[in-house]
Coordinates of N, CA and C in Angstrom, one line a residue:
Q1 N 15.6 -6.6 -11.8 CA 15.3 -6.6 -10.3 C 13.9 -6.3 -10.1
V2 N 13.2 -7.1 -9.4 CA 11.8 -6.8 -9.1 C 11.7 -5.9 -7.9
R3 N 10.9 -4.9 -8.0 CA 10.7 -4.0 -6.9 C 9.3 -3.3 -7.0
L4 N 8.9 -2.7 -5.8 CA 7.7 -1.9 -5.7 C 8.1 -0.5 -5.5
V5 N 7.5 0.4 -6.2 CA 7.8 1.9 -6.1 C 6.6 2.7 -5.8
E6 N 6.6 3.3 -4.6 CA 5.4 4.2 -4.3 C 5.6 5.6 -4.7
S7 N 4.5 6.3 -4.8 CA 4.5 7.7 -5.1 C 3.2 8.3 -4.5
G8 N 3.2 9.6 -4.3 CA 2.0 10.3 -4.0 C 1.9 10.8 -2.5
G9 N 2.8 10.5 -1.7 CA 2.8 11.0 -0.3 C 3.0 12.5 -0.3
G10 N 2.8 13.1 0.9 CA 3.0 14.5 1.0 C 2.3 15.0 2.3
L11 N 2.2 16.3 2.3 CA 1.5 17.0 3.4 C 0.2 17.5 3.0
V12 N -0.8 17.3 3.9 CA -2.2 17.7 3.6 C -2.9 18.1 4.9
Q13 N -3.8 19.0 4.8 CA -4.6 19.4 6.0 C -5.6 18.3 6.3
A14 N -6.0 18.3 7.6 CA -7.0 17.4 8.0 C -8.3 17.7 7.2
G15 N -8.9 16.6 6.8 CA -10.1 16.7 6.0 C -9.8 16.6 4.5
G16 N -8.6 16.7 4.2 CA -8.2 16.7 2.8 C -8.0 15.3 2.2
S17 N -7.5 15.2 1.0 CA -7.3 13.9 0.3 C -5.9 13.8 -0.3
L18 N -5.5 12.5 -0.4 CA -4.3 12.2 -1.1 C -4.5 10.9 -1.8
R19 N -3.8 10.7 -2.9 CA -3.8 9.4 -3.6 C -2.4 8.8 -3.7
L20 N -2.2 7.6 -3.2 CA -1.0 6.9 -3.2 C -1.0 5.9 -4.4
S21 N 0.1 5.8 -5.1 CA 0.2 4.8 -6.1 C 1.4 3.9 -6.0
C22 N 1.4 2.7 -6.5 CA 2.5 1.8 -6.4 C 2.5 1.0 -7.6
A23 N 3.7 0.9 -8.2 CA 3.9 0.1 -9.4 C 5.0 -1.0 -9.1
A24 N 4.7 -2.2 -9.5 CA 5.7 -3.3 -9.5 C 6.4 -3.4 -10.8
S25 N 7.7 -3.5 -10.7 CA 8.5 -3.5 -12.0 C 9.4 -4.8 -12.0
G26 N 9.7 -5.2 -13.1 CA 10.6 -6.4 -13.2 C 9.8 -7.5 -14.0
S27 N 10.5 -8.6 -14.0 CA 9.9 -9.8 -14.7 C 8.9 -10.5 -13.8
I28 N 7.7 -10.1 -13.8 CA 6.7 -10.6 -12.9 C 5.7 -11.4 -13.6
F29 N 5.4 -12.6 -13.1 CA 4.4 -13.4 -13.7 C 3.0 -13.2 -13.1
S30 N 3.1 -13.1 -11.8 CA 1.8 -12.9 -11.1 C 2.1 -12.3 -9.7
I31 N 1.0 -11.7 -9.1 CA 1.1 -11.2 -7.7 C -0.2 -11.6 -7.1
N32 N -0.1 -12.4 -6.0 CA -1.3 -12.9 -5.3 C -2.2 -11.8 -4.8
A33 N -1.5 -10.8 -4.1 CA -2.3 -9.7 -3.5 C -1.4 -8.5 -3.5
M34 N -2.0 -7.3 -3.5 CA -1.2 -6.1 -3.3 C -2.0 -5.2 -2.3
G35 N -1.2 -4.4 -1.6 CA -1.9 -3.6 -0.6 C -1.0 -2.6 0.0
W36 N -1.5 -2.0 1.1 CA -0.8 -0.9 1.8 C -0.8 -1.2 3.3
Y37 N 0.4 -0.9 3.8 CA 0.6 -0.9 5.3 C 1.1 0.5 5.7
R38 N 1.0 0.8 6.9 CA 1.6 2.0 7.4 C 2.3 1.8 8.8
Q39 N 3.2 2.7 9.0 CA 3.9 2.6 10.3 C 4.3 4.0 10.8
T40 N 4.1 4.2 12.1 CA 4.6 5.4 12.8 C 5.7 5.0 13.8
P41 N 6.5 6.0 14.2 CA 7.7 5.7 15.0 C 7.2 5.0 16.3
G42 N 7.9 3.9 16.6 CA 7.6 3.2 17.9 C 6.5 2.2 17.8
K43 N 5.9 2.1 16.6 CA 4.7 1.2 16.5 C 5.0 0.2 15.4
Q44 N 4.3 -0.9 15.5 CA 4.4 -2.0 14.5 C 3.7 -1.5 13.2
R45 N 4.2 -2.1 12.1 CA 3.6 -1.8 10.8 C 2.2 -2.4 10.8
E46 N 1.2 -1.7 10.4 CA -0.2 -2.2 10.4 C -0.8 -2.1 9.0
L47 N -1.7 -3.1 8.8 CA -2.4 -3.2 7.6 C -3.4 -2.0 7.4
V48 N -3.4 -1.4 6.2 CA -4.3 -0.4 5.9 C -5.4 -1.0 5.0
A49 N -5.0 -1.5 3.9 CA -5.9 -2.1 2.9 C -5.1 -3.1 2.0
V50 N -5.8 -4.2 1.6 CA -5.2 -5.2 0.8 C -6.2 -5.7 -0.2
S51 N -5.8 -5.9 -1.5 CA -6.6 -6.4 -2.5 C -6.1 -7.7 -3.1
G52 N -6.8 -8.8 -2.8 CA -6.4 -10.1 -3.3 C -7.6 -10.8 -3.8
D53 N -7.8 -12.0 -3.3 CA -9.1 -12.7 -3.6 C -10.3 -11.9 -3.1
S54 N -10.0 -11.1 -2.0 CA -11.0 -10.2 -1.4 C -10.3 -8.9 -1.1
T55 N -11.1 -7.9 -0.7 CA -10.5 -6.6 -0.4 C -10.8 -6.4 1.1
N56 N -9.8 -6.0 1.9 CA -9.9 -5.8 3.3 C -9.4 -4.5 3.7
Y57 N -10.0 -3.9 4.6 CA -9.6 -2.6 5.1 C -9.4 -2.6 6.7
A58 N -8.5 -1.8 7.2 CA -8.5 -1.6 8.6 C -9.7 -0.9 9.0
D59 N -10.2 -1.2 10.2 CA -11.5 -0.5 10.7 C -11.3 1.0 10.7
S60 N -10.1 1.4 11.0 CA -9.9 2.9 11.2 C -10.0 3.7 9.8
V61 N -9.9 2.9 8.7 CA -10.0 3.7 7.4 C -11.2 3.3 6.6
K62 N -12.0 2.4 7.1 CA -13.2 2.0 6.3 C -14.1 3.2 6.1
G63 N -14.6 3.4 4.9 CA -15.4 4.5 4.5 C -14.7 5.7 4.1
R64 N -13.4 5.8 4.3 CA -12.6 6.9 4.0 C -11.5 6.6 2.9
F65 N -11.0 5.4 3.0 CA -9.9 5.0 2.0 C -10.5 4.0 1.0
T66 N -10.0 4.0 -0.2 CA -10.4 3.1 -1.2 C -9.2 2.5 -1.9
I67 N -9.0 1.2 -2.0 CA -7.9 0.6 -2.7 C -8.4 0.2 -4.1
S68 N -7.5 0.3 -5.0 CA -7.8 -0.1 -6.4 C -6.6 -0.8 -7.0
R69 N -6.8 -1.8 -7.7 CA -5.7 -2.6 -8.3 C -5.9 -2.9 -9.7
D70 N -4.8 -2.8 -10.5 CA -4.8 -3.1 -11.9 C -3.9 -4.3 -12.1
N71 N -4.5 -5.5 -12.2 CA -3.7 -6.7 -12.2 C -2.8 -6.8 -13.5
A72 N -3.4 -6.2 -14.6 CA -2.6 -6.3 -15.8 C -1.4 -5.4 -15.8
K73 N -1.4 -4.3 -15.0 CA -0.3 -3.4 -15.0 C 0.5 -3.6 -13.7
N74 N 0.1 -4.5 -12.8 CA 0.7 -4.7 -11.5 C 0.9 -3.4 -10.7
T75 N -0.2 -2.7 -10.6 CA -0.3 -1.5 -9.9 C -1.4 -1.5 -8.8
V76 N -1.2 -0.7 -7.8 CA -2.2 -0.6 -6.8 C -2.2 0.8 -6.3
S77 N -3.4 1.4 -6.0 CA -3.5 2.7 -5.6 C -4.4 2.8 -4.3
L78 N -4.2 3.8 -3.6 CA -5.0 4.0 -2.4 C -5.5 5.5 -2.4
Q79 N -6.8 5.6 -2.5 CA -7.4 7.0 -2.4 C -7.8 7.2 -1.0
M80 N -7.2 8.2 -0.4 CA -7.4 8.5 1.0 C -8.2 9.9 1.1
N81 N -9.4 9.8 1.6 CA -10.2 11.0 1.8 C -10.5 11.2 3.3
S82 N -10.9 12.4 3.6 CA -11.2 12.8 5.0 C -10.1 12.4 5.9
L83 N -8.9 12.8 5.5 CA -7.7 12.4 6.3 C -7.7 13.1 7.6
K84 N -7.2 12.3 8.6 CA -7.1 12.8 10.0 C -5.6 12.8 10.4
P85 N -5.3 13.6 11.4 CA -3.9 13.6 11.9 C -3.4 12.3 12.2
E86 N -4.2 11.4 12.7 CA -3.8 10.0 13.1 C -3.5 9.2 11.9
D87 N -3.8 9.6 10.7 CA -3.4 8.9 9.5 C -1.9 9.2 9.1
T88 N -1.3 10.1 9.8 CA 0.1 10.4 9.6 C 1.0 9.2 9.8
A89 N 1.8 8.8 8.8 CA 2.6 7.6 8.9 C 3.4 7.5 7.6
V90 N 4.3 6.6 7.6 CA 5.0 6.1 6.4 C 4.1 5.0 5.8
Y91 N 3.7 5.1 4.6 CA 2.9 4.1 3.9 C 3.7 3.3 3.0
Y92 N 3.6 2.0 3.2 CA 4.4 1.0 2.4 C 3.5 0.2 1.5
C93 N 3.9 0.1 0.3 CA 3.3 -0.8 -0.7 C 3.7 -2.2 -0.4
Y94 N 2.8 -3.2 -0.6 CA 3.1 -4.6 -0.3 C 2.6 -5.5 -1.4
G95 N 3.4 -6.4 -1.8 CA 3.1 -7.4 -2.7 C 3.2 -8.8 -2.1
R96 N 2.2 -9.6 -2.1 CA 2.2 -10.9 -1.5 C 2.3 -12.0 -2.6
S97 N 3.3 -12.9 -2.4 CA 3.5 -14.0 -3.3 C 3.7 -13.5 -4.7
V98 N 4.8 -12.8 -4.9 CA 5.1 -12.3 -6.2 C 6.0 -13.3 -6.9
V99 N 5.4 -13.8 -8.0 CA 6.1 -14.9 -8.8 C 6.9 -14.3 -9.9
T100 N 8.2 -14.6 -9.9 CA 9.1 -14.0 -10.9 C 9.9 -15.2 -11.5
T101 N 10.8 -14.8 -12.4 CA 11.6 -15.8 -13.1 C 12.6 -16.4 -12.1
T102 N 13.0 -15.6 -11.1 CA 14.0 -16.1 -10.1 C 13.3 -16.6 -8.8
S103 N 12.0 -16.3 -8.6 CA 11.2 -16.8 -7.5 C 10.0 -17.5 -7.9
P104 N 10.1 -18.7 -8.4 CA 8.9 -19.3 -9.0 C 7.8 -19.7 -8.0
Y105 N 8.2 -19.8 -6.7 CA 7.2 -20.1 -5.7 C 6.6 -18.8 -5.0
G106 N 7.1 -17.7 -5.5 CA 6.5 -16.4 -4.9 C 7.3 -15.9 -3.8
M107 N 7.4 -14.6 -3.6 CA 8.0 -14.0 -2.5 C 7.2 -12.7 -2.2
D108 N 7.4 -12.3 -0.9 CA 6.7 -11.1 -0.5 C 7.7 -9.9 -0.8
L109 N 7.1 -8.8 -1.2 CA 7.9 -7.6 -1.5 C 7.3 -6.4 -0.8
W110 N 8.2 -5.5 -0.4 CA 7.9 -4.2 0.2 C 8.5 -3.1 -0.6
G111 N 7.7 -2.0 -0.7 CA 8.3 -0.7 -1.2 C 9.1 -0.1 -0.1
K112 N 9.8 1.0 -0.5 CA 10.6 1.8 0.5 C 9.8 2.7 1.4
G113 N 8.5 2.9 1.0 CA 7.6 3.8 1.8 C 7.5 5.2 1.3
T114 N 6.4 5.8 1.6 CA 6.2 7.2 1.2 C 5.5 7.9 2.4
L115 N 6.0 9.0 2.8 CA 5.5 9.7 4.0 C 4.2 10.5 3.7
V116 N 3.2 10.2 4.6 CA 2.0 11.0 4.5 C 1.9 11.8 5.9
T117 N 1.7 13.1 5.8 CA 1.6 13.9 7.0 C 0.3 14.7 6.9
V118 N -0.5 14.5 7.9 CA -1.8 15.2 8.0 C -1.8 16.2 9.1
S119 N -1.9 17.5 8.8 CA -1.8 18.5 9.8 C -3.2 18.9 10.3
S120 N -3.2 19.2 11.6 CA -4.5 19.5 12.2 C -4.9 21.0 12.1

């Protein structure tokens, strides 16, 4: 079974740092892009950062967050610095167009999410 598993969430004070990691497991041939989204109660899931043919960040995290991806290992990480209380959310790992033995045309995958809480 192909899946994405996140790790690294937790509680941190404002101004602190956290690093999120995500690993894709299973019989994967390729992943077009990997990234991170986040969601707070009552709001839509929003893009944080994605690494594919190009790297894109939400304006709210530019200069503070850095995404890194290891294509050979099918992993993606998010280094979050200068965290703010408004960064508090459940962060989801995302894989776009994941090609596997059972999905030769690619499918999108989501992790179960990891909670990041930034206290003021």
